[in-house]
mmCIF file of C-alpha atoms and ligand atoms in Angstrom:
data_model
loop_
_atom_site.group_PDB
_atom_site.id
_atom_site.type_symbol
_atom_site.label_atom_id
_atom_site.label_comp_id
_atom_site.label_asym_id
_atom_site.label_seq_id
_atom_site.Cartn_x
_atom_site.Cartn_y
_atom_site.Cartn_z
ATOM 1 C CA MET A 1 -58.104 -16.035 30.785
ATOM 2 C CA SER A 2 -57.022 -19.490 29.574
ATOM 3 C CA ARG A 3 -58.830 -22.561 31.099
ATOM 4 C CA SER A 4 -57.416 -25.694 32.490
ATOM 5 C CA ASP A 5 -60.276 -27.759 30.800
ATOM 6 C CA LYS A 6 -58.870 -27.754 27.272
ATOM 7 C CA THR A 7 -57.591 -31.313 26.722
ATOM 8 C CA ASP A 8 -57.064 -33.877 23.853
ATOM 9 C CA LYS A 9 -60.187 -35.300 22.255
ATOM 10 C CA GLY A 10 -61.571 -38.388 23.993
ATOM 11 C CA ARG A 11 -59.960 -37.623 27.305
ATOM 12 C CA ARG A 12 -61.645 -36.563 30.482
ATOM 13 C CA HIS A 13 -61.213 -33.023 31.679
ATOM 14 C CA ALA A 14 -58.457 -32.059 34.047
ATOM 15 C CA ALA A 15 -60.536 -31.755 37.209
ATOM 16 C CA THR A 16 -61.929 -35.225 36.617
ATOM 17 C CA GLU A 17 -58.649 -36.808 35.844
ATOM 18 C CA VAL A 18 -56.946 -35.522 39.020
ATOM 19 C CA VAL A 19 -59.823 -36.961 40.949
ATOM 20 C CA HIS A 20 -59.923 -40.462 39.293
ATOM 21 C CA GLU A 21 -56.413 -41.460 37.932
ATOM 22 C CA GLY A 22 -54.344 -43.774 39.902
ATOM 23 C CA ARG A 23 -56.939 -45.332 42.072
ATOM 24 C CA ASP A 24 -59.240 -48.342 41.687
ATOM 25 C CA PRO A 25 -61.684 -48.666 44.659
ATOM 26 C CA LYS A 26 -62.913 -52.027 43.392
ATOM 27 C CA ALA A 27 -59.336 -53.561 43.716
ATOM 28 C CA GLN A 28 -59.146 -51.978 47.198
ATOM 29 C CA HIS A 29 -62.173 -53.553 48.870
ATOM 30 C CA GLY A 30 -64.200 -50.386 48.138
ATOM 31 C CA PHE A 31 -61.868 -48.140 49.941
ATOM 32 C CA VAL A 32 -61.517 -44.770 47.993
ATOM 33 C CA ASN A 33 -57.737 -44.430 48.298
ATOM 34 C CA PRO A 34 -55.024 -46.848 47.338
ATOM 35 C CA PRO A 35 -53.172 -48.284 50.356
ATOM 36 C CA VAL A 36 -49.599 -47.329 51.175
ATOM 37 C CA TYR A 37 -47.336 -50.330 50.252
ATOM 38 C CA ARG A 38 -44.129 -50.058 52.426
ATOM 39 C CA GLY A 39 -41.388 -52.646 51.754
ATOM 40 C CA SER A 40 -38.138 -53.733 50.462
ATOM 41 C CA THR A 41 -38.475 -57.529 49.934
ATOM 42 C CA VAL A 42 -41.046 -58.940 47.567
ATOM 43 C CA LEU A 43 -41.498 -62.734 47.720
ATOM 44 C CA PHE A 44 -41.479 -64.927 44.718
ATOM 45 C CA PRO A 45 -43.488 -68.213 44.862
ATOM 46 C CA THR A 46 -41.069 -70.449 42.938
ATOM 47 C CA VAL A 47 -37.485 -70.595 41.763
ATOM 48 C CA GLU A 48 -38.732 -70.433 38.198
ATOM 49 C CA GLU A 49 -40.623 -67.152 38.979
ATOM 50 C CA LEU A 50 -37.570 -65.666 40.704
ATOM 51 C CA PHE A 51 -35.319 -66.192 37.778
ATOM 52 C CA ALA A 52 -37.946 -65.073 35.422
ATOM 53 C CA ARG A 53 -38.759 -61.959 37.336
ATOM 54 C CA ARG A 54 -42.203 -62.101 35.700
ATOM 55 C CA GLN A 55 -44.304 -60.644 38.393
ATOM 56 C CA PRO A 56 -45.140 -57.024 38.286
ATOM 57 C CA TYR A 57 -43.186 -56.071 41.590
ATOM 58 C CA THR A 58 -39.694 -57.630 42.304
ATOM 59 C CA TYR A 59 -38.183 -55.319 44.861
ATOM 60 C CA GLY A 60 -39.251 -52.168 46.749
ATOM 61 C CA ARG A 61 -36.661 -49.850 45.128
ATOM 62 C CA ARG A 62 -37.924 -50.825 41.727
ATOM 63 C CA SER A 63 -41.603 -50.111 42.278
ATOM 64 C CA THR A 64 -44.607 -50.797 44.459
ATOM 65 C CA PRO A 65 -48.400 -50.473 43.656
ATOM 66 C CA THR A 66 -48.543 -47.085 45.440
ATOM 67 C CA VAL A 67 -45.631 -45.787 43.317
ATOM 68 C CA LYS A 68 -47.274 -47.163 40.072
ATOM 69 C CA ALA A 69 -50.553 -45.526 41.004
ATOM 70 C CA LEU A 70 -49.093 -41.984 41.183
ATOM 71 C CA GLU A 71 -46.824 -42.668 38.196
ATOM 72 C CA ASN A 72 -49.724 -43.757 36.039
ATOM 73 C CA ALA A 73 -51.830 -40.874 37.122
ATOM 74 C CA ILE A 74 -49.047 -38.315 36.294
ATOM 75 C CA ALA A 75 -48.330 -39.940 32.826
ATOM 76 C CA THR A 76 -51.950 -39.616 31.880
ATOM 77 C CA ILE A 77 -52.517 -36.145 33.174
ATOM 78 C CA GLU A 78 -49.215 -34.714 31.808
ATOM 79 C CA GLY A 79 -49.763 -36.649 28.522
ATOM 80 C CA GLY A 80 -46.644 -38.613 28.264
ATOM 81 C CA ALA A 81 -46.097 -42.383 27.960
ATOM 82 C CA VAL A 82 -44.393 -43.317 31.225
ATOM 83 C CA THR A 83 -43.700 -41.476 34.471
ATOM 84 C CA THR A 84 -40.910 -42.379 36.935
ATOM 85 C CA LEU A 85 -40.979 -41.063 40.628
ATOM 86 C CA THR A 86 -37.920 -39.733 42.242
ATOM 87 C CA ALA A 87 -37.121 -38.719 45.799
ATOM 88 C CA SER A 88 -37.110 -34.893 44.959
ATOM 89 C CA GLY A 89 -37.649 -32.576 42.135
ATOM 90 C CA TYR A 90 -33.767 -31.914 41.949
ATOM 91 C CA GLN A 91 -33.204 -35.734 41.763
ATOM 92 C CA ALA A 92 -35.761 -35.885 38.815
ATOM 93 C CA VAL A 93 -33.581 -33.151 37.022
ATOM 94 C CA THR A 94 -30.330 -34.895 37.617
ATOM 95 C CA THR A 95 -31.511 -38.398 36.689
ATOM 96 C CA ALA A 96 -33.281 -37.086 33.523
ATOM 97 C CA ILE A 97 -29.881 -35.327 32.404
ATOM 98 C CA LEU A 98 -27.738 -38.336 33.244
ATOM 99 C CA ALA A 99 -30.162 -40.558 31.211
ATOM 100 C CA PHE A 100 -28.771 -38.950 28.051
ATOM 101 C CA ALA A 101 -25.406 -37.014 28.728
ATOM 102 C CA GLU A 102 -22.300 -38.857 27.942
ATOM 103 C CA SER A 103 -18.685 -37.909 28.357
ATOM 104 C CA GLY A 104 -17.642 -35.626 25.407
ATOM 105 C CA ASP A 105 -21.117 -34.324 24.978
ATOM 106 C CA HIS A 106 -22.218 -30.684 24.947
ATOM 107 C CA ILE A 107 -25.557 -29.615 26.329
ATOM 108 C CA LEU A 108 -27.607 -26.367 26.093
ATOM 109 C CA MET A 109 -28.983 -25.083 29.406
ATOM 110 C CA VAL A 110 -31.396 -22.160 29.758
ATOM 111 C CA ASP A 111 -29.761 -19.261 31.575
ATOM 112 C CA SER A 112 -32.868 -18.814 33.760
ATOM 113 C CA VAL A 113 -32.816 -22.360 35.136
ATOM 114 C CA TYR A 114 -33.493 -23.398 38.800
ATOM 115 C CA GLN A 115 -30.118 -22.651 40.454
ATOM 116 C CA PRO A 116 -29.331 -26.166 41.812
ATOM 117 C CA THR A 117 -29.641 -27.373 38.225
ATOM 118 C CA ARG A 118 -26.783 -25.012 37.294
ATOM 119 C CA THR A 119 -24.703 -26.314 40.182
ATOM 120 C CA PHE A 120 -25.296 -29.874 38.924
ATOM 121 C CA CYS A 121 -24.021 -28.837 35.413
ATOM 122 C CA ASP A 122 -21.082 -26.796 36.736
ATOM 123 C CA VAL A 123 -19.836 -29.457 39.245
ATOM 124 C CA MET A 124 -20.936 -32.957 38.351
ATOM 125 C CA LEU A 125 -21.513 -32.740 34.525
ATOM 126 C CA LYS A 126 -18.140 -30.996 34.340
ATOM 127 C CA LYS A 127 -16.432 -33.801 36.258
ATOM 128 C CA LEU A 128 -18.015 -36.326 33.931
ATOM 129 C CA GLY A 129 -16.660 -34.582 30.940
ATOM 130 C CA VAL A 130 -19.887 -32.992 29.714
ATOM 131 C CA GLU A 131 -19.814 -29.300 28.637
ATOM 132 C CA THR A 132 -22.800 -27.081 29.574
ATOM 133 C CA GLU A 133 -23.412 -23.963 27.436
ATOM 134 C CA TYR A 134 -26.053 -21.525 28.909
ATOM 135 C CA TYR A 135 -28.383 -19.828 26.390
ATOM 136 C CA ASP A 136 -30.765 -16.815 26.500
ATOM 137 C CA PRO A 137 -34.264 -17.967 27.543
ATOM 138 C CA LEU A 138 -35.618 -15.663 24.801
ATOM 139 C CA ILE A 139 -33.563 -17.357 22.079
ATOM 140 C CA GLY A 140 -36.522 -19.366 20.537
ATOM 141 C CA GLY A 141 -35.522 -20.981 17.139
ATOM 142 C CA GLY A 142 -32.234 -19.042 17.192
ATOM 143 C CA ILE A 143 -31.029 -21.870 19.340
ATOM 144 C CA ALA A 144 -30.144 -23.668 16.170
ATOM 145 C CA ALA A 145 -26.927 -21.472 15.893
ATOM 146 C CA LEU A 146 -25.642 -22.857 19.192
ATOM 147 C CA VAL A 147 -26.025 -26.574 18.118
ATOM 148 C CA ARG A 148 -22.590 -28.397 17.690
ATOM 149 C CA PRO A 149 -21.900 -31.826 16.257
ATOM 150 C CA ASN A 150 -21.599 -33.171 19.927
ATOM 151 C CA THR A 151 -24.681 -31.479 21.361
ATOM 152 C CA ARG A 152 -26.896 -34.148 23.032
ATOM 153 C CA LEU A 153 -29.877 -32.123 24.580
ATOM 154 C CA ILE A 154 -31.534 -28.854 25.181
ATOM 155 C CA PHE A 155 -32.782 -28.268 28.719
ATOM 156 C CA THR A 156 -35.682 -25.738 29.124
ATOM 157 C CA GLU A 157 -37.627 -24.219 32.100
ATOM 158 C CA SER A 158 -40.505 -22.071 31.190
ATOM 159 C CA PRO A 159 -41.203 -19.637 32.734
ATOM 160 C CA GLY A 160 -38.059 -19.556 34.892
ATOM 161 C CA SER A 161 -38.935 -20.026 38.517
ATOM 162 C CA GLN A 162 -37.399 -16.675 39.653
ATOM 163 C CA THR A 163 -37.162 -14.142 36.614
ATOM 164 C CA LEU A 164 -40.202 -15.763 34.827
ATOM 165 C CA GLU A 165 -39.103 -15.534 31.135
ATOM 166 C CA MET A 166 -41.198 -17.528 28.873
ATOM 167 C CA GLN A 167 -39.602 -19.733 26.320
ATOM 168 C CA ASP A 168 -40.754 -20.519 22.807
ATOM 169 C CA ILE A 169 -40.999 -24.315 23.422
ATOM 170 C CA PRO A 170 -42.456 -25.276 19.983
ATOM 171 C CA ALA A 171 -39.700 -23.203 18.218
ATOM 172 C CA ILE A 172 -37.022 -24.905 20.283
ATOM 173 C CA ALA A 173 -38.763 -28.366 19.761
ATOM 174 C CA LYS A 174 -38.458 -27.893 16.025
ATOM 175 C CA VAL A 175 -34.837 -27.327 16.166
ATOM 176 C CA ALA A 176 -34.373 -30.385 18.596
ATOM 177 C CA ARG A 177 -36.309 -32.548 16.043
ATOM 178 C CA GLU A 178 -34.335 -31.337 13.107
ATOM 179 C CA LYS A 179 -31.005 -31.711 14.832
ATOM 180 C CA LYS A 180 -31.934 -35.108 16.594
ATOM 181 C CA LEU A 181 -31.403 -33.763 20.083
ATOM 182 C CA TRP A 182 -33.404 -34.624 23.210
ATOM 183 C CA LEU A 183 -35.584 -31.907 24.496
ATOM 184 C CA LEU A 184 -36.074 -31.720 28.313
ATOM 185 C CA MET A 185 -38.326 -29.342 30.269
ATOM 186 C CA ASP A 186 -38.630 -28.460 33.829
ATOM 187 C CA ASN A 187 -42.423 -28.052 33.790
ATOM 188 C CA THR A 188 -42.811 -27.314 37.670
ATOM 189 C CA TRP A 189 -44.133 -23.811 37.338
ATOM 190 C CA ALA A 190 -47.169 -24.820 35.165
ATOM 191 C CA SER A 191 -47.632 -28.262 36.936
ATOM 192 C CA PRO A 192 -49.068 -31.048 34.780
ATOM 193 C CA LEU A 193 -52.293 -29.147 34.373
ATOM 194 C CA TYR A 194 -51.411 -25.766 32.917
ATOM 195 C CA PHE A 195 -48.840 -26.760 30.270
ATOM 196 C CA LYS A 196 -49.031 -29.996 28.232
ATOM 197 C CA PRO A 197 -45.239 -30.529 27.268
ATOM 198 C CA PHE A 198 -45.845 -33.580 24.995
ATOM 199 C CA LEU A 199 -48.284 -31.597 22.705
ATOM 200 C CA HIS A 200 -45.469 -29.101 22.190
ATOM 201 C CA GLY A 201 -42.614 -31.377 21.230
ATOM 202 C CA VAL A 202 -40.967 -32.057 24.526
ATOM 203 C CA ASP A 203 -39.486 -35.499 24.931
ATOM 204 C CA VAL A 204 -38.920 -35.539 28.859
ATOM 205 C CA SER A 205 -40.864 -33.282 31.355
ATOM 206 C CA ILE A 206 -39.699 -32.899 35.000
ATOM 207 C CA GLN A 207 -41.916 -31.903 37.925
ATOM 208 C CA ALA A 208 -40.746 -30.929 41.445
ATOM 209 C CA ALA A 209 -43.829 -32.596 42.809
ATOM 210 C CA THR A 210 -42.744 -31.206 46.150
ATOM 211 C CA LYS A 211 -44.381 -28.017 44.923
ATOM 212 C CA TYR A 212 -48.003 -28.090 43.527
ATOM 213 C CA ILE A 213 -48.643 -31.795 43.385
ATOM 214 C CA VAL A 214 -47.868 -32.454 47.013
ATOM 215 C CA GLY A 215 -49.186 -28.965 47.624
ATOM 216 C CA HIS A 216 -48.907 -28.785 51.287
ATOM 217 C CA ALA A 217 -45.234 -28.283 52.041
ATOM 218 C CA ASP A 218 -44.896 -31.473 53.789
ATOM 219 C CA ALA A 219 -42.987 -33.842 51.444
ATOM 220 C CA MET A 220 -40.258 -33.928 48.849
ATOM 221 C CA LEU A 221 -40.969 -35.724 45.671
ATOM 222 C CA GLY A 222 -40.099 -35.512 41.924
ATOM 223 C CA THR A 223 -41.528 -36.910 38.715
ATOM 224 C CA ILE A 224 -39.893 -37.617 35.236
ATOM 225 C CA THR A 225 -42.341 -38.161 32.361
ATOM 226 C CA ALA A 226 -41.060 -39.408 29.062
ATOM 227 C CA ASN A 227 -42.444 -39.985 25.571
ATOM 228 C CA GLU A 228 -42.175 -43.516 24.067
ATOM 229 C CA ARG A 229 -38.863 -42.578 22.540
ATOM 230 C CA ALA A 230 -37.124 -41.366 25.709
ATOM 231 C CA ALA A 231 -38.751 -43.894 28.128
ATOM 232 C CA LYS A 232 -36.122 -46.599 27.929
ATOM 233 C CA PHE A 233 -33.317 -44.203 28.625
ATOM 234 C CA ILE A 234 -35.058 -42.742 31.801
ATOM 235 C CA ASP A 235 -35.811 -46.282 32.926
ATOM 236 C CA ARG A 236 -32.184 -47.394 32.610
ATOM 237 C CA ALA A 237 -31.029 -44.247 34.432
ATOM 238 C CA LYS A 238 -33.471 -44.867 37.286
ATOM 239 C CA GLU A 239 -32.321 -48.526 37.670
ATOM 240 C CA THR A 240 -28.638 -47.788 37.475
ATOM 241 C CA LEU A 241 -28.717 -44.671 39.885
ATOM 242 C CA GLY A 242 -31.098 -46.352 42.280
ATOM 243 C CA THR A 243 -33.507 -43.517 42.194
ATOM 244 C CA CYS A 244 -36.665 -44.215 44.252
ATOM 245 C CA PRO A 245 -39.257 -42.141 46.292
ATOM 246 C CA GLY A 246 -40.368 -42.759 49.834
ATOM 247 C CA SER A 247 -43.646 -44.728 50.267
ATOM 248 C CA GLU A 248 -45.199 -41.942 52.550
ATOM 249 C CA GLU A 249 -44.185 -39.145 50.300
ATOM 250 C CA THR A 250 -45.694 -41.041 47.240
ATOM 251 C CA TYR A 251 -48.929 -41.222 49.257
ATOM 252 C CA LEU A 252 -48.790 -37.427 49.979
ATOM 253 C CA GLY A 253 -48.307 -36.944 46.258
ATOM 254 C CA LEU A 254 -51.478 -38.895 45.459
ATOM 255 C CA ARG A 255 -53.346 -37.135 48.107
ATOM 256 C CA GLY A 256 -52.201 -33.722 46.990
ATOM 257 C CA LEU A 257 -52.998 -34.493 43.393
ATOM 258 C CA ARG A 258 -56.825 -34.901 44.154
ATOM 259 C CA THR A 259 -57.200 -31.155 44.900
ATOM 260 C CA LEU A 260 -54.590 -29.950 42.383
ATOM 261 C CA ASP A 261 -57.241 -28.427 39.966
ATOM 262 C CA VAL A 262 -59.130 -26.612 42.529
ATOM 263 C CA ARG A 263 -56.124 -25.249 44.452
ATOM 264 C CA LEU A 264 -54.568 -24.001 41.239
ATOM 265 C CA GLU A 265 -57.734 -22.147 40.301
ATOM 266 C CA ARG A 266 -57.456 -20.301 43.510
ATOM 267 C CA HIS A 267 -53.582 -19.668 43.343
ATOM 268 C CA GLN A 268 -54.137 -18.296 39.740
ATOM 269 C CA LYS A 269 -57.043 -15.942 40.726
ATOM 270 C CA SER A 270 -55.336 -14.600 43.745
ATOM 271 C CA ALA A 271 -51.837 -14.151 42.220
ATOM 272 C CA LEU A 272 -53.263 -12.334 39.238
ATOM 273 C CA ASP A 273 -55.220 -10.006 41.516
ATOM 274 C CA ILE A 274 -52.119 -9.309 43.790
ATOM 275 C CA ALA A 275 -49.750 -8.983 40.795
ATOM 276 C CA MET A 276 -52.038 -6.290 39.265
ATOM 277 C CA TRP A 277 -52.198 -4.492 42.558
ATOM 278 C CA LEU A 278 -48.449 -4.625 42.894
ATOM 279 C CA ALA A 279 -47.982 -3.330 39.381
ATOM 280 C CA ALA A 280 -50.058 -0.193 40.230
ATOM 281 C CA ARG A 281 -47.922 0.503 43.391
ATOM 282 C CA PRO A 282 -45.575 3.447 43.345
ATOM 283 C CA GLU A 283 -42.798 1.245 45.215
ATOM 284 C CA VAL A 284 -42.733 -1.439 42.387
ATOM 285 C CA ALA A 285 -40.678 -0.942 39.098
ATOM 286 C CA ARG A 286 -42.032 -3.982 37.427
ATOM 287 C CA VAL A 287 -43.890 -7.174 37.971
ATOM 288 C CA LEU A 288 -42.682 -10.416 36.282
ATOM 289 C CA TYR A 289 -45.679 -12.655 35.674
ATOM 290 C CA PRO A 290 -46.582 -14.007 32.190
ATOM 291 C CA ALA A 291 -50.316 -13.973 32.992
ATOM 292 C CA LEU A 292 -50.246 -10.144 33.136
ATOM 293 C CA PRO A 293 -51.206 -8.527 29.795
ATOM 294 C CA GLY A 294 -48.147 -6.239 29.840
ATOM 295 C CA ASP A 295 -45.593 -9.011 30.432
ATOM 296 C CA PRO A 296 -42.998 -9.616 27.727
ATOM 297 C CA GLY A 297 -43.984 -13.408 27.816
ATOM 298 C CA HIS A 298 -47.679 -12.772 27.754
ATOM 299 C CA ALA A 299 -48.230 -13.639 24.075
ATOM 300 C CA LEU A 300 -46.321 -16.938 24.399
ATOM 301 C CA TRP A 301 -48.182 -17.826 27.677
ATOM 302 C CA ARG A 302 -51.594 -17.174 26.012
ATOM 303 C CA ARG A 303 -50.689 -19.171 22.979
ATOM 304 C CA ASP A 304 -49.275 -22.256 24.770
ATOM 305 C CA PHE A 305 -50.393 -22.477 28.360
ATOM 306 C CA LEU A 306 -53.822 -23.280 29.935
ATOM 307 C CA GLY A 307 -53.337 -21.262 33.178
ATOM 308 C CA ALA A 308 -51.052 -19.471 35.468
ATOM 309 C CA THR A 309 -49.916 -20.519 39.019
ATOM 310 C CA GLY A 310 -49.244 -18.637 42.155
ATOM 311 C CA LEU A 311 -45.530 -17.841 41.583
ATOM 312 C CA PHE A 312 -44.280 -14.425 40.352
ATOM 313 C CA SER A 313 -41.696 -11.858 41.023
ATOM 314 C CA VAL A 314 -41.506 -8.050 41.326
ATOM 315 C CA VAL A 315 -38.528 -5.570 41.115
ATOM 316 C CA LEU A 316 -38.789 -2.838 43.704
ATOM 317 C CA LYS A 317 -37.698 0.650 42.817
ATOM 318 C CA THR A 318 -35.376 0.747 45.801
ATOM 319 C CA SER A 319 -32.445 -1.641 46.456
ATOM 320 C CA GLU A 320 -31.899 -0.112 50.048
ATOM 321 C CA ALA A 321 -31.056 -3.168 52.090
ATOM 322 C CA LYS A 322 -32.263 -1.909 55.410
ATOM 323 C CA ALA A 323 -35.557 -0.813 54.191
ATOM 324 C CA VAL A 324 -36.209 -3.997 52.202
ATOM 325 C CA ALA A 325 -35.310 -5.952 55.321
ATOM 326 C CA ALA A 326 -37.682 -3.972 57.377
ATOM 327 C CA MET A 327 -40.446 -4.559 54.750
ATOM 328 C CA LEU A 328 -39.909 -8.344 54.672
ATOM 329 C CA ASP A 329 -39.037 -8.961 58.372
ATOM 330 C CA GLY A 330 -42.340 -7.623 59.492
ATOM 331 C CA LEU A 331 -44.660 -9.518 57.250
ATOM 332 C CA GLU A 332 -47.245 -11.597 59.210
ATOM 333 C CA LEU A 333 -48.793 -13.738 56.505
ATOM 334 C CA PHE A 334 -45.943 -14.094 54.068
ATOM 335 C CA GLY A 335 -43.276 -16.547 55.235
ATOM 336 C CA MET A 336 -39.777 -16.218 54.116
ATOM 337 C CA GLY A 337 -38.266 -19.444 52.780
ATOM 338 C CA TYR A 338 -37.445 -21.572 49.892
ATOM 339 C CA SER A 339 -39.680 -23.830 47.898
ATOM 340 C CA TRP A 340 -43.264 -22.930 47.064
ATOM 341 C CA GLY A 341 -46.561 -24.647 45.720
ATOM 342 C CA GLY A 342 -48.066 -25.230 49.238
ATOM 343 C CA TYR A 343 -51.154 -23.651 50.610
ATOM 344 C CA GLU A 344 -49.141 -20.842 52.221
ATOM 345 C CA SER A 345 -47.816 -17.554 50.927
ATOM 346 C CA LEU A 346 -44.021 -16.921 50.693
ATOM 347 C CA VAL A 347 -41.649 -14.198 49.692
ATOM 348 C CA ILE A 348 -37.802 -14.366 49.182
ATOM 349 C CA PRO A 349 -35.457 -11.601 48.071
ATOM 350 C CA PHE A 350 -33.072 -12.669 45.199
ATOM 351 C CA ASN A 351 -30.451 -11.201 43.033
ATOM 352 C CA PRO A 352 -30.139 -12.736 39.347
ATOM 353 C CA SER A 353 -26.945 -10.921 38.383
ATOM 354 C CA SER A 354 -25.158 -13.147 40.941
ATOM 355 C CA TYR A 355 -25.672 -16.355 38.776
ATOM 356 C CA ARG A 356 -26.448 -15.430 35.239
ATOM 357 C CA THR A 357 -23.801 -16.028 32.658
ATOM 358 C CA ALA A 358 -25.383 -15.929 29.197
ATOM 359 C CA THR A 359 -27.451 -12.852 29.766
ATOM 360 C CA ARG A 360 -27.207 -9.822 31.928
ATOM 361 C CA TRP A 361 -29.780 -8.708 34.569
ATOM 362 C CA THR A 362 -29.868 -4.936 34.431
ATOM 363 C CA ASP A 363 -32.584 -4.001 36.918
ATOM 364 C CA GLU A 364 -31.224 -1.982 39.857
ATOM 365 C CA GLY A 365 -33.975 -2.434 42.280
ATOM 366 C CA GLN A 366 -34.313 -5.329 44.716
ATOM 367 C CA ALA A 367 -36.112 -8.353 43.154
ATOM 368 C CA LEU A 368 -38.517 -10.313 45.267
ATOM 369 C CA ARG A 369 -40.166 -13.517 44.477
ATOM 370 C CA PHE A 370 -43.854 -14.117 45.749
ATOM 371 C CA HIS A 371 -45.745 -17.292 46.162
ATOM 372 C CA ILE A 372 -49.459 -16.452 46.476
ATOM 373 C CA GLY A 373 -51.034 -19.063 48.751
ATOM 374 C CA LEU A 374 -54.690 -19.921 49.465
ATOM 375 C CA ASP A 375 -55.156 -17.025 52.098
ATOM 376 C CA ASP A 376 -57.768 -14.274 51.363
ATOM 377 C CA VAL A 377 -56.313 -11.725 49.035
ATOM 378 C CA ARG A 378 -57.501 -8.852 51.181
ATOM 379 C CA ASP A 379 -55.569 -10.006 54.156
ATOM 380 C CA LEU A 380 -52.434 -10.501 52.053
ATOM 381 C CA LYS A 381 -52.726 -7.013 50.602
ATOM 382 C CA ALA A 382 -53.108 -5.662 54.111
ATOM 383 C CA ASP A 383 -49.897 -7.447 55.035
ATOM 384 C CA LEU A 384 -48.004 -6.011 52.006
ATOM 385 C CA GLU A 385 -49.544 -2.609 52.508
ATOM 386 C CA ALA A 386 -47.944 -2.523 56.119
ATOM 387 C CA GLY A 387 -44.739 -3.853 54.544
ATOM 388 C CA PHE A 388 -44.653 -0.894 52.077
ATOM 389 C CA LYS A 389 -45.057 1.519 54.937
ATOM 390 C CA ARG A 390 -41.990 0.011 56.636
ATOM 391 C CA LEU A 391 -40.115 0.120 53.235
ATOM 392 C CA ALA A 392 -40.679 3.921 53.120
ATOM 393 C CA GLY A 393 -39.211 4.218 56.666
HETATM 394 C C1 LIG B 1 -37.963 -26.695 43.761
HETATM 395 C C2 LIG B 1 -37.731 -26.845 42.264
HETATM 396 C C3 LIG B 1 -36.927 -27.938 41.863
HETATM 397 C C4 LIG B 1 -36.334 -28.884 42.783
HETATM 398 O O1 LIG B 1 -37.330 -29.636 43.537
HETATM 399 P P1 LIG B 1 -37.058 -30.237 45.054
HETATM 400 O O2 LIG B 1 -38.145 -31.185 45.250
HETATM 401 O O3 LIG B 1 -36.978 -29.123 45.913
HETATM 402 O O4 LIG B 1 -35.687 -30.904 44.942
HETATM 403 C C5 LIG B 1 -36.573 -28.079 40.531
HETATM 404 N N1 LIG B 1 -37.173 -27.204 39.618
HETATM 405 C C6 LIG B 1 -37.853 -26.057 40.066
HETATM 406 C C7 LIG B 1 -38.312 -25.137 38.916
HETATM 407 C C8 LIG B 1 -38.129 -25.841 41.308
HETATM 408 O O5 LIG B 1 -38.866 -24.821 41.681
#
């Protein structure tokens, strides 16, 4: 098993960083946590100061000390230069793409990407005159053949959040460097702890902080972390689009961060246990989880990642709709719903052939995505065991 405590020389270990970054008790009268600054107006002491805008905070939308605290913590932990918070993970995706894409550009988008990101490309980018070309997540360095003179950026998501294909990020980064393209990555699955995008050539890393960083399914939040080269583009996009997070949500992100390492350890352990148990079930055709030794992405995952989280998928042998509904409708511990990364266990049925365009999904059985929460695995297995009985009729 890879461990989350590998880190750059001279840095503290991950578990220590999530506890200490973004807070300064001495500056907070000894209180352990930073206060929540709520506010729009920020006062300036003089006309000169007002025109010079020299003070660190000038308007609530631009930043607050609470926002800065979480931004600085994520930048340090994920290993980038600057982090910008957004109101949702999806807004982090759209703001980051709009920071670079211009009318007349061509962009390369991974076929396994989070579905709303596809919708943004197919609807909004199209309207703005930006052409999106989808590519096979397994393409690796072969992506060089798709680069055109007007290609601006490559967007990656590894592994994909439904079908879990691993991408060869270093090979794609090499092409991006050679062809002078921006490399963006949706790094939500691994969180800032289990994949360090900036050590692998990524320019901009996106987190749906709604998932593991908030960690309790009680807030929407996104982060965009950039290297030095990309930071000014992200900053300009944030300013011109008016992107900003809520003050309460930002605080919930800070609060969630403190337990991220310990929660992920449990998510990983339980997910691996249940994934192996499912792989041995007669009802299951295959399990999609790069942490499993038999997974096609396992070698890349071992090479590049520091751990695995609680999200994986399975393909059942059957696609019989009534039987699948009986299995899922009766589950007591697994909730059915979108999102993931909270303490609770979830399942959703999905069908990749309905949205793929660059690759074909050939499995015939029903695909299910699981999020393994912090429940005891013995209870989760009993819940699934009863579900398999209903599946069999
Ligand atoms: C959920 C998710 C998003 C969007 O985040 P929201 O906070 O729900 O807007 C983006 N990317 C991935 C991979 C996600 O799972």
